Coordinates of N, CA, C and O in Angstrom, one line a residue:
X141 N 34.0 19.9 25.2 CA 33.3 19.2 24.2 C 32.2 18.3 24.8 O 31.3 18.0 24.0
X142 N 32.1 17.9 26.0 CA 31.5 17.4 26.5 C 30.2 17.5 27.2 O 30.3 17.7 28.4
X143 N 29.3 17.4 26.7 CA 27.9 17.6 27.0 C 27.1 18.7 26.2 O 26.1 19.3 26.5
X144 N 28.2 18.9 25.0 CA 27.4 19.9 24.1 C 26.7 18.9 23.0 O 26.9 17.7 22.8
X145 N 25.7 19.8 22.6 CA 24.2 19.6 21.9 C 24.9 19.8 20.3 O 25.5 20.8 20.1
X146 N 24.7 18.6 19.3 CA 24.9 18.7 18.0 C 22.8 18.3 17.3 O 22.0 17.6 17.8
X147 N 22.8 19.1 16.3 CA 21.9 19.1 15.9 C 22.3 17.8 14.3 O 23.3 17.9 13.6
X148 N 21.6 17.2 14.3 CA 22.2 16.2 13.1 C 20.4 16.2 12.1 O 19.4 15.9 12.6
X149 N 20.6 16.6 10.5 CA 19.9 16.9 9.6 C 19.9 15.2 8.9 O 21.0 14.6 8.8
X150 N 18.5 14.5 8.4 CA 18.4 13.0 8.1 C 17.2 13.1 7.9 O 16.4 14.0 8.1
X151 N 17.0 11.3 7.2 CA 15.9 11.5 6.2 C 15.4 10.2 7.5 O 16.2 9.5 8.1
X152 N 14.0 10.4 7.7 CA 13.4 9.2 8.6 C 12.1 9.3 8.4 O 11.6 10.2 7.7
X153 N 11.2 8.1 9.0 CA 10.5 8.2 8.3 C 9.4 9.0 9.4 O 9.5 8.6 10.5
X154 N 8.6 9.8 9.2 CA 7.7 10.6 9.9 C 6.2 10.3 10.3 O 5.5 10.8 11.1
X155 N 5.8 9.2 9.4 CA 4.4 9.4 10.0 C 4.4 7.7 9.2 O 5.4 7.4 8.5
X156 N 3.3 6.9 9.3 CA 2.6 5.5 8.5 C 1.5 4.8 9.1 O 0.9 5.0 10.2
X157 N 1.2 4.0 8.1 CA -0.1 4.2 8.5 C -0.6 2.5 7.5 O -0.2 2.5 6.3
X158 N -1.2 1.6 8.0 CA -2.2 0.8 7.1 C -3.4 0.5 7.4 O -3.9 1.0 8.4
X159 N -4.3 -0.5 6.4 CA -5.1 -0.4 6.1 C -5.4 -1.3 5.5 O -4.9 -1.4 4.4
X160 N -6.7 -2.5 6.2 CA -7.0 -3.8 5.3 C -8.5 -3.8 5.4 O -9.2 -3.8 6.4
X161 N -8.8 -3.6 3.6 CA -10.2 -3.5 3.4 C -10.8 -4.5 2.6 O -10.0 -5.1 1.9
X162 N -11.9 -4.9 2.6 CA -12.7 -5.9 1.8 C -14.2 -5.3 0.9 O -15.3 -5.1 1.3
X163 N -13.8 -5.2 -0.2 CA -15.0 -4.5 -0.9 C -15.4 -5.6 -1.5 O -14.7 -6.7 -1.4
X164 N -17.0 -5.6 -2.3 CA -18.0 -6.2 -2.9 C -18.3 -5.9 -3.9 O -19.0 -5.0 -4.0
X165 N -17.8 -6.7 -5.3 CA -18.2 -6.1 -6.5 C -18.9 -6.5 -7.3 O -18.8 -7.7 -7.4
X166 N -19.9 -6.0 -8.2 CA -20.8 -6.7 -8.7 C -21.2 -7.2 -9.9 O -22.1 -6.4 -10.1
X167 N -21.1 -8.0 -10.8 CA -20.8 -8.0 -12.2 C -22.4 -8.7 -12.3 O -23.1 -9.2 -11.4
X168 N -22.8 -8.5 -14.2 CA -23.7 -9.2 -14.3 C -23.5 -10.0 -15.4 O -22.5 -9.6 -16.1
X169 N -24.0 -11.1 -16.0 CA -24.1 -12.1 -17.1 C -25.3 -11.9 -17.7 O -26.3 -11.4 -17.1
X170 N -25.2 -12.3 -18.8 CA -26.4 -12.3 -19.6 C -26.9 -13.9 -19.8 O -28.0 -14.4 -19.9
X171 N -25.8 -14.4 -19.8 CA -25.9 -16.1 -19.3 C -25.0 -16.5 -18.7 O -24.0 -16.2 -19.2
X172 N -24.9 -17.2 -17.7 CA -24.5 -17.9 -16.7 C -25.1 -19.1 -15.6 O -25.8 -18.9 -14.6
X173 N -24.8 -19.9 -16.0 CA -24.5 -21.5 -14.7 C -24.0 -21.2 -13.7 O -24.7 -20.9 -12.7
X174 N -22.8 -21.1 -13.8 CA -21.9 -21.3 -12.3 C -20.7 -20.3 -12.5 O -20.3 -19.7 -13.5
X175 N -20.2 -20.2 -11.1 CA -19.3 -19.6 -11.1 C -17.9 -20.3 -11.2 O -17.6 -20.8 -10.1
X176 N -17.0 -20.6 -12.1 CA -15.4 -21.4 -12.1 C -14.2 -21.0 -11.6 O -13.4 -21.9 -11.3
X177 N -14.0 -19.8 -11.3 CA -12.9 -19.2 -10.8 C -12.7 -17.4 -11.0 O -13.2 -16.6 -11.9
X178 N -11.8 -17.1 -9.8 CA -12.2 -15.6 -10.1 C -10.3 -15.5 -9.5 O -9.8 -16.1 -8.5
X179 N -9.8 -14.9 -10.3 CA -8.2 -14.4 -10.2 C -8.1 -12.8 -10.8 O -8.6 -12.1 -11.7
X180 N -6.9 -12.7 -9.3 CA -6.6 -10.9 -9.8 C -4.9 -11.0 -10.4 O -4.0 -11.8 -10.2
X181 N -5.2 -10.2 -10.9 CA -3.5 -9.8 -11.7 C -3.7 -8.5 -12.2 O -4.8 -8.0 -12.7
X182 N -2.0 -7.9 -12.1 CA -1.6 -6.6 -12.7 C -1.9 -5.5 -11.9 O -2.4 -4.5 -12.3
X183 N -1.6 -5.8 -10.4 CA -2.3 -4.7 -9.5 C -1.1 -3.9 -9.5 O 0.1 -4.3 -9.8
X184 N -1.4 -2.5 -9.0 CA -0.4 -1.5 -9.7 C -1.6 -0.2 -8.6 O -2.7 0.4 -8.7
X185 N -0.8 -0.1 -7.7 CA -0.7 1.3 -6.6 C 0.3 2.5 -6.6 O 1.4 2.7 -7.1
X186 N -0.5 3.1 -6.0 CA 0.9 4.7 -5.9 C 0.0 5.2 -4.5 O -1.2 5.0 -4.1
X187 N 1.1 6.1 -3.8 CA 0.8 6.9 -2.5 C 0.0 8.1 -2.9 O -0.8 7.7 -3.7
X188 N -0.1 8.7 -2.8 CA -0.8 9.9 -2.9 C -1.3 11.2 -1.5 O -1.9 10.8 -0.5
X189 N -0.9 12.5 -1.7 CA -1.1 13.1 -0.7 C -2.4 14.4 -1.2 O -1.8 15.5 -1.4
X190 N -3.6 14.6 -1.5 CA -4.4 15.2 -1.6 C -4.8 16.1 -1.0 O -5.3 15.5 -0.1
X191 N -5.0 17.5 -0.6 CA -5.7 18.1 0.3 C -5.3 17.7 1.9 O -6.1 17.8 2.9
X192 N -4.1 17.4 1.8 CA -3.8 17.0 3.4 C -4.1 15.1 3.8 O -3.7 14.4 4.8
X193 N -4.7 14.8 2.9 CA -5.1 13.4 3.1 C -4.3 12.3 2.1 O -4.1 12.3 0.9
X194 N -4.0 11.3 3.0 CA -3.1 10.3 2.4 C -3.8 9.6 1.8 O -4.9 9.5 2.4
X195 N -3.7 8.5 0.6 CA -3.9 7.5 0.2 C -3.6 6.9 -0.7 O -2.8 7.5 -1.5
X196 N -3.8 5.4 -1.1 CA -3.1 4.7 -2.2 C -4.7 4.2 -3.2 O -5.7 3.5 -3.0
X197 N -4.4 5.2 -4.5 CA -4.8 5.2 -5.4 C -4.4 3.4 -6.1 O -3.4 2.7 -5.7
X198 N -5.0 3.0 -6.8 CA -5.1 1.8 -7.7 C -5.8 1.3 -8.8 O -6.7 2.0 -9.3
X199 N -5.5 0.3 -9.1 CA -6.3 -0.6 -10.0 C -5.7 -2.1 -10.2 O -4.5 -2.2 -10.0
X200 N -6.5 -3.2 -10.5 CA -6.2 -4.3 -10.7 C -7.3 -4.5 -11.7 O -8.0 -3.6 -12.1
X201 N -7.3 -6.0 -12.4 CA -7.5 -7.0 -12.9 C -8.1 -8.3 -12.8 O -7.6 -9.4 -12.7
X202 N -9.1 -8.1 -12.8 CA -10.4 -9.3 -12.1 C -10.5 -10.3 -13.5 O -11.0 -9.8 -14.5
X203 N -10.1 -11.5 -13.6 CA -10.7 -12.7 -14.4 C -11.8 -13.6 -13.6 O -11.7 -14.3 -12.6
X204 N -13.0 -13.2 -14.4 CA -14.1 -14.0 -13.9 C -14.3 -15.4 -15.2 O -14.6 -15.2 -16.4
X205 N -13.9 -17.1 -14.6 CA -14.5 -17.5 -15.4 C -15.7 -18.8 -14.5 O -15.6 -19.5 -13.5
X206 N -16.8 -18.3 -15.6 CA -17.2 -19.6 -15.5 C -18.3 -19.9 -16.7 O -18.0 -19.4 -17.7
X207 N -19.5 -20.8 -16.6 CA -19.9 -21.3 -17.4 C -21.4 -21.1 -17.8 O -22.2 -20.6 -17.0
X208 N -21.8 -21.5 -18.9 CA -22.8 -21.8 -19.5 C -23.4 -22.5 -20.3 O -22.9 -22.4 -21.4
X209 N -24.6 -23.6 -20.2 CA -25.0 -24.8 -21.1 C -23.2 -25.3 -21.2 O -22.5 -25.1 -22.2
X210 N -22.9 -25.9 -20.1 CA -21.7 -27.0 -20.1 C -20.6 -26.0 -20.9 O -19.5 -26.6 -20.6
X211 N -20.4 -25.4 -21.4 CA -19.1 -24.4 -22.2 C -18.4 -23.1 -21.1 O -19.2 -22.2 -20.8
X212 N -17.3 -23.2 -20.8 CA -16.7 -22.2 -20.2 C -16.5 -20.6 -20.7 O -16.1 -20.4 -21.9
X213 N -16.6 -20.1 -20.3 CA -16.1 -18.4 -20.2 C -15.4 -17.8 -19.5 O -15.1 -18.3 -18.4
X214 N -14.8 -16.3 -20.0 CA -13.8 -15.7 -19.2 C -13.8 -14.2 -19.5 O -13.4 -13.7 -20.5
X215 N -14.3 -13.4 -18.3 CA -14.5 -12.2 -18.8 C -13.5 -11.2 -17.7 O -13.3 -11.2 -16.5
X216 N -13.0 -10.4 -18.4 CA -12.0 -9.9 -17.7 C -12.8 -8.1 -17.4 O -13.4 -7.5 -18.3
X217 N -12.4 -7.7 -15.8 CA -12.9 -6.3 -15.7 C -11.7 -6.1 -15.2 O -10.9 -6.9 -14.8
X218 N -11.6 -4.0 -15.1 CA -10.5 -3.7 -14.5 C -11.1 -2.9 -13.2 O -12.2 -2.3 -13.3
X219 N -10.4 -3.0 -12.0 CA -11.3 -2.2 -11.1 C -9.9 -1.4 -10.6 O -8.7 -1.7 -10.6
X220 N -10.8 -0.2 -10.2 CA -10.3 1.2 -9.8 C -10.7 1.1 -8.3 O -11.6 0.3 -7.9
X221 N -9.7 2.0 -7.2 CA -10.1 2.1 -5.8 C -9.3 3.4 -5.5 O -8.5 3.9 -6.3
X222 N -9.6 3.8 -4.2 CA -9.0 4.2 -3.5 C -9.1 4.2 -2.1 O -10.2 4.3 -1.6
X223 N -8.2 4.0 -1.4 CA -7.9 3.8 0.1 C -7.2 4.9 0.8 O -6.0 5.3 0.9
X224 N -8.3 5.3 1.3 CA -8.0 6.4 2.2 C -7.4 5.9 3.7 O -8.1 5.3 4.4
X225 N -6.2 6.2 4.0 CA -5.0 5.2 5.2 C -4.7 6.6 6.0 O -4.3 7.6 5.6
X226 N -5.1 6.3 7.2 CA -4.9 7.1 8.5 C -3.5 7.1 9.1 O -3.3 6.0 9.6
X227 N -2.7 7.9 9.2 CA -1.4 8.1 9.5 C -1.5 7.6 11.3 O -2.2 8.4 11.9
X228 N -1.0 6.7 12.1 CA -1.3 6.3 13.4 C 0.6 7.0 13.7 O 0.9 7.1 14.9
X229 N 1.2 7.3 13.1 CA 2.9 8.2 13.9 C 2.7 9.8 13.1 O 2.8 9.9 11.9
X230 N 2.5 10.6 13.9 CA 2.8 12.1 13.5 C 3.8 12.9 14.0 O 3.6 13.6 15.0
X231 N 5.1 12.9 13.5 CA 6.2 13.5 13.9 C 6.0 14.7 13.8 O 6.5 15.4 14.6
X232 N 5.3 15.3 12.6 CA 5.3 16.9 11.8 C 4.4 16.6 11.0 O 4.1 15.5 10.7
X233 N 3.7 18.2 10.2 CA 2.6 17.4 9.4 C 3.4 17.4 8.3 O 4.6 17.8 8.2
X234 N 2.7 16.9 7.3 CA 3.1 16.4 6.1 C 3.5 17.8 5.1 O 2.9 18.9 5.0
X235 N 4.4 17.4 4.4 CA 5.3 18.5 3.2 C 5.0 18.2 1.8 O 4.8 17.0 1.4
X236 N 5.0 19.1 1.3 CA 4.7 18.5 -0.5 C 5.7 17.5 -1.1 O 5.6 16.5 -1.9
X237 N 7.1 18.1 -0.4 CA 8.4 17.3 -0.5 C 8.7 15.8 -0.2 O 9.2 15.1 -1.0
X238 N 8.1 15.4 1.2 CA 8.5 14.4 1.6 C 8.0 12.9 0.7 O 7.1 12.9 -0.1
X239 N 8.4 12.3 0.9 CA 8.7 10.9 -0.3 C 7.4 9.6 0.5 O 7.5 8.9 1.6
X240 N 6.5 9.7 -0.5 CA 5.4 8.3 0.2 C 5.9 7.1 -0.5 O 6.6 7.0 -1.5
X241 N 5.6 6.4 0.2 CA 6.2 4.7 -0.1 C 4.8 3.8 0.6 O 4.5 3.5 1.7
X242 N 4.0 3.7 -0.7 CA 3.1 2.6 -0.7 C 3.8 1.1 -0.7 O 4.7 0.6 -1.4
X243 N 3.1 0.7 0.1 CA 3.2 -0.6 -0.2 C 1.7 -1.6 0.2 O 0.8 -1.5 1.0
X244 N 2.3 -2.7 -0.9 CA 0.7 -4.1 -0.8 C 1.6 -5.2 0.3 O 2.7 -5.7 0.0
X245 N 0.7 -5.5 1.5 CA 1.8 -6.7 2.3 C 1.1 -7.6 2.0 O 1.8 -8.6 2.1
X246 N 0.0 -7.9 1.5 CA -0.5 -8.8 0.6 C -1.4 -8.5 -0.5 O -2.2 -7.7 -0.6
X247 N -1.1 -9.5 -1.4 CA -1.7 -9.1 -2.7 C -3.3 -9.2 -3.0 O -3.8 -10.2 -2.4
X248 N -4.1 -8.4 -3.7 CA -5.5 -8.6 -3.3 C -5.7 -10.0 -4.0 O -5.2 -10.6 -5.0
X249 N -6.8 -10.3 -2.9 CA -7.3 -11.9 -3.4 C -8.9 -12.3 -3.1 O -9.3 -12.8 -2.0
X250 N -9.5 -12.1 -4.0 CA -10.9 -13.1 -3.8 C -10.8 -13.9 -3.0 O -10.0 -14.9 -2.9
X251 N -12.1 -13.3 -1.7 CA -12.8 -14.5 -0.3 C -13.5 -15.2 -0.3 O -13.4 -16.2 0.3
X252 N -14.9 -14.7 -1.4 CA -16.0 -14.8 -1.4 C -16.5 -14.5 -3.1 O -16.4 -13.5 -3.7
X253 N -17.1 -15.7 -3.5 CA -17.5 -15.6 -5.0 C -18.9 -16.3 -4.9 O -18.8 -17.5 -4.7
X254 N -20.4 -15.5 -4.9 CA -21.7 -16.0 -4.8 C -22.2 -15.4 -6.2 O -21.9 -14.3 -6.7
X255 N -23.1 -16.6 -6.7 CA -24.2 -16.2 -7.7 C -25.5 -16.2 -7.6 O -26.1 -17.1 -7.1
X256 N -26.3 -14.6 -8.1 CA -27.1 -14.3 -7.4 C -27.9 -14.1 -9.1 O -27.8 -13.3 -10.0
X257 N -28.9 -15.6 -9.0 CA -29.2 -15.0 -10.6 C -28.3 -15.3 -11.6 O -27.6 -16.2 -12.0
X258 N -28.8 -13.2 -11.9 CA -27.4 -13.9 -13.4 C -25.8 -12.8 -12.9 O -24.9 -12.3 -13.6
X259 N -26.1 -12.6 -11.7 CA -25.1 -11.2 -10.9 C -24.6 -12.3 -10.3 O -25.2 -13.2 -9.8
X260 N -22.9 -12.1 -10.3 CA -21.9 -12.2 -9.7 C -21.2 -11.3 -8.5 O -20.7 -10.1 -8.7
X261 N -21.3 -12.1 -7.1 CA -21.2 -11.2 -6.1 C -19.9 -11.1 -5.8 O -20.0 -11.6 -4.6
X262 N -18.7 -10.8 -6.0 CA -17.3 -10.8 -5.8 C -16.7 -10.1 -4.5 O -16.8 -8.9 -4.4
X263 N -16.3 -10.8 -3.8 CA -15.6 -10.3 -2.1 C -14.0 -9.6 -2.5 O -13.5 -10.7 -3.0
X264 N -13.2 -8.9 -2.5 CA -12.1 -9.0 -2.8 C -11.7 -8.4 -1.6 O -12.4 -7.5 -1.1
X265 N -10.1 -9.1 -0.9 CA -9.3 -8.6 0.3 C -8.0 -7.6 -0.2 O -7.5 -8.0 -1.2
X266 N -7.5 -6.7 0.4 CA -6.8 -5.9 0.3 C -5.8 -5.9 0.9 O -5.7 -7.1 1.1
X267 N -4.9 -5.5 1.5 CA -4.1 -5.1 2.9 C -2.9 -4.3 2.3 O -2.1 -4.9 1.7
X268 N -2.8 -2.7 2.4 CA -2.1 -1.7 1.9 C -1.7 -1.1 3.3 O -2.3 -1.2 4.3
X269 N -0.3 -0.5 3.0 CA 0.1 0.4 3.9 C 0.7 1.5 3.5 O 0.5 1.6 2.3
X270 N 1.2 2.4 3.9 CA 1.8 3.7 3.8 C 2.9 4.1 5.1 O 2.8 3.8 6.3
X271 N 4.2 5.1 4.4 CA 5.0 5.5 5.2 C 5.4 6.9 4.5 O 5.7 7.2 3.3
X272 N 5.5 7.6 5.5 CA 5.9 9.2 4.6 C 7.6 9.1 5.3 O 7.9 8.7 6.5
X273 N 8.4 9.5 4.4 CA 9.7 9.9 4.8 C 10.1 11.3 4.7 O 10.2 11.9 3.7
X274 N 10.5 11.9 5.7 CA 10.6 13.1 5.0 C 12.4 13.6 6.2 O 13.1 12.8 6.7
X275 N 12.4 15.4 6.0 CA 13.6 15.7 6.2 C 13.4 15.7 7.9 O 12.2 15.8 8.2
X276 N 14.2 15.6 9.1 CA 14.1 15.8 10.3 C 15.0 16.2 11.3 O 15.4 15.1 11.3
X277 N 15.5 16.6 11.8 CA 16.1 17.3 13.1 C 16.5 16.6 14.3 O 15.9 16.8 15.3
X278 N 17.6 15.7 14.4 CA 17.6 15.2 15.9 C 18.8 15.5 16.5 O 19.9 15.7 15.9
X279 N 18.7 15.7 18.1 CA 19.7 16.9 18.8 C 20.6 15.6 19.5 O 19.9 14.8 20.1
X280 N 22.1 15.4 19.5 CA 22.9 14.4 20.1 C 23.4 15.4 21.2 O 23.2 16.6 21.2
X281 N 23.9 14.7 21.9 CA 24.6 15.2 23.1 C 26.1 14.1 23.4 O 26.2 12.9 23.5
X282 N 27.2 15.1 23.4 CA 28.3 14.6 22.8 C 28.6 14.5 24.7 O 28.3 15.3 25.5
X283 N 29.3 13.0 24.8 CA 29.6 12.4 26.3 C 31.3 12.5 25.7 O 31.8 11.4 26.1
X284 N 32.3 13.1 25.0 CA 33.0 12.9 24.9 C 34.0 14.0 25.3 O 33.8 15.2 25.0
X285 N 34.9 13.6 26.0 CA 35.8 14.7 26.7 C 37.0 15.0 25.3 O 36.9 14.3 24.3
X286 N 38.0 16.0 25.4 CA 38.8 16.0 25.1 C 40.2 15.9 24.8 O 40.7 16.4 23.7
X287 N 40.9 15.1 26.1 CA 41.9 14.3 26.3 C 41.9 13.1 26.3 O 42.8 12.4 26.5
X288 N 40.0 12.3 25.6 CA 39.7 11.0 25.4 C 40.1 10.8 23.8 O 39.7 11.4 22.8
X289 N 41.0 9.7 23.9 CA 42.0 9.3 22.5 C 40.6 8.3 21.7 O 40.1 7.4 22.2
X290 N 40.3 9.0 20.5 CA 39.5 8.0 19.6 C 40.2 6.9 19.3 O 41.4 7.1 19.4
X291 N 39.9 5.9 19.1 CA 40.4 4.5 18.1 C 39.5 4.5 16.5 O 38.5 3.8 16.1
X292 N 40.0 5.4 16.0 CA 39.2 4.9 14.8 C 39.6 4.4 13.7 O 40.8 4.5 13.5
X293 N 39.0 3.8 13.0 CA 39.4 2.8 11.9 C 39.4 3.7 10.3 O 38.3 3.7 9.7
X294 N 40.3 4.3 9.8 CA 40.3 5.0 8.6 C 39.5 4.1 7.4 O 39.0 4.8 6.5
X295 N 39.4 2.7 7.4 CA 38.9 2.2 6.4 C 37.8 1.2 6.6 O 37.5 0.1 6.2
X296 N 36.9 2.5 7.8 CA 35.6 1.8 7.9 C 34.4 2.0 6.8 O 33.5 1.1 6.6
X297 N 34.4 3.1 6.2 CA 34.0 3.0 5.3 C 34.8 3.0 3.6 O 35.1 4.1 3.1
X298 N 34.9 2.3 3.1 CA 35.1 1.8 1.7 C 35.4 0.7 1.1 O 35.5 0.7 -0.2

């Protein structure tokens, strides 16, 4: 038994990959003073595998408020993206099967808020990643003789 090759079938993860972007968005007013505050909510991602290419699809929730002749405002837009994320581990290529697991390691957040006029120039930060899980193959090699007595524990698992 010793020094034979077992093949063992498991789920791991095969390839991932992130990705921290900063886009510029551009809103306009028909009246506006100043700019008072700019908050995102309701951000909501998924993985996606297209044509061989990975990415996390989204949208969030931009609250722009600020003012005019001394009175506040609040105008809410919803913004769409997509982030195309370069896989940096390639074990195998990718399967229709295998399981993407997006994730946000931080939540997007306004950097930069300038008024230009009556255009609002909006910085927003990103930071997304990606991990593909899929089925895999790894070969053990058994160091175990046959006159070697196990100790095992019947109620290691339950």
């Amino acid at each position: 038994m010793a020094g034979q090759l077992f093949e063992i079938m498991t789920k791991a993860t095969i390839s991932k990959g992130a990705k921290k972007s900063i886009n510029k968005y551009e809103f306009t007013m028909d009246q506006i003073d100043k700019i008072l505050g700019c908050w995102i909510c309701h951000h909501r991602y998924q993985g996606i595998i297209k044509n061989e290419q990975t990415m996390i699809e989204g949208d969030f929730d931009i609250h722009l408020w600020y003012s005019y002749q001394n009175d506040s405002f609040l105008s809410k837009q919803q913004i769409h993206y997509t982030d195309y994320i370069e896989l940096s581990k390639k074990e195998r290529p990718i399967k229709d099967k295998d399981e993407i697991i997006a994730d946000c390691s931080h939540l997007p957040k306004c950097i930069d808020a300038k008024l230009s006029g009556k255009t609002m120039q909006i910085e927003i930060e990103r930071d997304m990643s990606l991990k593909i899980v899929g089925d895999t193959t790894i070969l053990v090699e058994s160091k175990m003789d046959n006159e070697q007595e196990l100790d095992i524990n019947p109620d290691f698992i339950t």
